[in-house]
Short mmCIF file of C-alpha atoms in Angstrom, two decimals:
data_model
loop_
_atom_site.label_atom_id
_atom_site.label_comp_id
_atom_site.label_asym_id
_atom_site.label_seq_id
_atom_site.Cartn_x
_atom_site.Cartn_y
_atom_site.Cartn_z
CA UNK A 1 0.00 0.00 0.00
CA UNK A 2 1.48 3.34 -1.00
CA UNK A 3 2.20 5.99 1.59
CA UNK A 4 -0.04 9.05 1.41
CA UNK A 5 0.78 12.51 2.72
CA UNK A 6 -2.90 13.09 3.54
CA UNK A 7 -4.79 10.87 5.95
CA UNK A 8 -6.97 8.08 4.61
CA UNK A 9 -9.96 9.82 6.22
CA UNK A 10 -9.29 13.00 4.22
CA UNK A 11 -8.97 11.01 1.01
CA UNK A 12 -12.15 9.07 1.74
CA UNK A 13 -13.99 12.28 2.61
CA UNK A 14 -13.03 13.91 -0.67
CA UNK A 15 -14.01 10.80 -2.64
CA UNK A 16 -17.30 10.65 -0.75
CA UNK A 17 -18.07 14.31 -1.51
CA UNK A 18 -17.21 13.83 -5.18
CA UNK A 19 -19.50 10.80 -5.39
CA UNK A 20 -22.35 12.56 -3.57
CA UNK A 21 -22.17 15.61 -5.80
CA UNK A 22 -22.03 13.42 -8.91
CA UNK A 23 -25.06 11.34 -7.87
CA UNK A 24 -26.99 14.42 -6.79
CA UNK A 25 -26.33 16.04 -10.15
CA UNK A 26 -24.68 19.12 -8.69
CA UNK A 27 -23.15 20.81 -11.72
CA UNK A 28 -21.14 23.46 -9.86
CA UNK A 29 -18.92 21.35 -7.61
CA UNK A 30 -15.36 22.24 -8.55
CA UNK A 31 -12.26 20.57 -7.18
CA UNK A 32 -8.64 21.55 -7.54
CA UNK A 33 -7.55 18.67 -9.73
CA UNK A 34 -3.90 19.75 -9.48
CA UNK A 35 -3.80 19.52 -5.68
CA UNK A 36 -1.94 16.77 -3.89
CA UNK A 37 -5.12 15.78 -2.00
CA UNK A 38 -7.10 15.29 -5.22
CA UNK A 39 -4.26 13.38 -6.89
CA UNK A 40 -3.84 11.08 -3.90
CA UNK A 41 -7.61 10.56 -3.68
CA UNK A 42 -7.73 9.45 -7.32
CA UNK A 43 -4.77 7.11 -6.73
CA UNK A 44 -6.59 5.70 -3.69
CA UNK A 45 -9.74 5.19 -5.79
CA UNK A 46 -7.72 3.23 -8.35
CA UNK A 47 -6.33 1.04 -5.56
CA UNK A 48 -9.73 0.56 -3.92
CA UNK A 49 -12.49 1.10 -6.48
CA UNK A 50 -16.01 1.67 -5.15
CA UNK A 51 -18.40 -1.23 -5.24
CA UNK A 52 -20.96 -1.32 -7.99
CA UNK A 53 -24.40 -0.06 -7.06
CA UNK A 54 -26.03 -3.28 -8.19
CA UNK A 55 -23.87 -5.29 -5.79
CA UNK A 56 -25.57 -3.53 -2.87
CA UNK A 57 -28.97 -4.88 -3.96
CA UNK A 58 -28.34 -7.98 -6.08
CA UNK A 59 -31.99 -9.05 -6.45
CA UNK A 60 -35.26 -7.33 -7.15
CA UNK A 61 -36.47 -8.35 -3.68
CA UNK A 62 -33.46 -6.71 -2.05
CA UNK A 63 -34.04 -3.54 -4.08
CA UNK A 64 -37.75 -3.50 -3.20
CA UNK A 65 -36.90 -3.99 0.49
CA UNK A 66 -34.45 -1.08 0.26
CA UNK A 67 -37.11 1.13 -1.33
CA UNK A 68 -39.60 0.17 1.37
CA UNK A 69 -37.05 1.02 4.07
CA UNK A 70 -36.39 4.41 2.46
CA UNK A 71 -40.13 5.12 2.24
CA UNK A 72 -40.57 4.20 5.90
CA UNK A 73 -37.71 6.50 6.90
CA UNK A 74 -39.17 9.34 4.81
CA UNK A 75 -42.64 8.79 6.29
CA UNK A 76 -41.21 8.85 9.82
CA UNK A 77 -39.30 12.07 9.11
CA UNK A 78 -42.41 13.69 7.66
CA UNK A 79 -44.44 12.71 10.72
CA UNK A 80 -41.79 14.22 13.01
CA UNK A 81 -41.49 17.39 10.93
CA UNK A 82 -45.27 17.78 10.66
CA UNK A 83 -45.74 17.46 14.42
CA UNK A 84 -42.91 19.95 15.04
CA UNK A 85 -44.47 22.33 12.50
CA UNK A 86 -47.87 22.03 14.21
CA UNK A 87 -46.32 22.76 17.61
CA UNK A 88 -44.59 25.86 16.26
CA UNK A 89 -47.75 27.09 14.52
CA UNK A 90 -49.82 26.53 17.67
CA UNK A 91 -47.24 28.36 19.80
CA UNK A 92 -47.20 31.25 17.31
CA UNK A 93 -51.01 31.41 17.31
CA UNK A 94 -51.11 31.31 21.13
CA UNK A 95 -48.62 34.21 21.29
CA UNK A 96 -50.70 36.14 18.78
CA UNK A 97 -53.92 35.55 20.75
CA UNK A 98 -52.20 36.64 24.00
CA UNK A 99 -50.93 39.80 22.30
CA UNK A 100 -54.40 40.54 20.94
CA UNK A 101 -55.98 40.00 24.36
CA UNK A 102 -53.44 42.33 25.97
CA UNK A 103 -54.05 44.97 23.30
CA UNK A 104 -57.83 44.67 23.75
CA UNK A 105 -57.48 45.02 27.52
CA UNK A 106 -55.30 48.10 27.11
CA UNK A 107 -57.82 49.57 24.67
CA UNK A 108 -60.66 48.90 27.12
CA UNK A 109 -58.77 50.66 29.89
CA UNK A 110 -57.92 53.66 27.74
CA UNK A 111 -61.38 54.16 26.28
CA UNK A 112 -63.57 53.05 29.16
CA UNK A 113 -66.30 55.14 30.78
CA UNK A 114 -63.72 56.73 33.06
CA UNK A 115 -62.27 59.65 31.22
CA UNK A 116 -58.64 60.07 32.02
CA UNK A 117 -58.25 62.87 29.52
CA UNK A 118 -61.67 64.50 29.83
CA UNK A 119 -62.21 68.19 29.13
CA UNK A 120 -65.12 68.57 31.55
CA UNK A 121 -64.62 71.58 33.79
CA UNK A 122 -61.58 72.77 31.89
CA UNK A 123 -61.71 76.42 30.84
CA UNK A 124 -58.57 77.91 29.31
CA UNK A 125 -59.81 81.43 30.18
CA UNK A 126 -59.72 80.70 33.88
CA UNK A 127 -56.37 79.04 33.88
CA UNK A 128 -54.40 81.90 32.35
CA UNK A 129 -53.70 85.36 33.66
CA UNK A 130 -54.56 86.89 30.31
CA UNK A 131 -58.18 85.78 30.10
CA UNK A 132 -59.57 88.10 27.44
CA UNK A 133 -57.25 87.14 24.63
CA UNK A 134 -59.96 87.42 21.95
CA UNK A 135 -60.74 91.07 22.74
CA UNK A 136 -59.83 93.71 20.17
CA UNK A 137 -59.75 96.43 22.86
CA UNK A 138 -56.30 97.46 23.96
CA UNK A 139 -55.44 96.54 27.53
CA UNK A 140 -56.24 99.15 30.13
CA UNK A 141 -53.22 100.97 31.49
CA UNK A 142 -52.89 100.64 35.18
#
């Protein structure tokens, strides 16, 4: 086995990322093909080629079982995500209802029968020293 300057884990990680991006059809995954890591990873791949996809599921029954397992995993994830989504929506709605109730209570207090800012009994002419400000007569000299 040849000696590598990069660890086997780094080489395997790069090969894994290359394979994932290829299978996912990601067109914009660029690698520095001149780097030592890339060169060593390709040498490692030649020494230990990946297994064929068909060897993972050699029969139709094995493939169907794999598909069923994947569907079950997806269904379980969707159930978990849906319940989490419902909890978040219910919490958001509860916060909204509490805010609306607080705003309604504040509005009731501000605009109730009690008049905090009433003008009853308020006369600007009696509260100023210059009470006849609308008169056109000049002020009397004292």
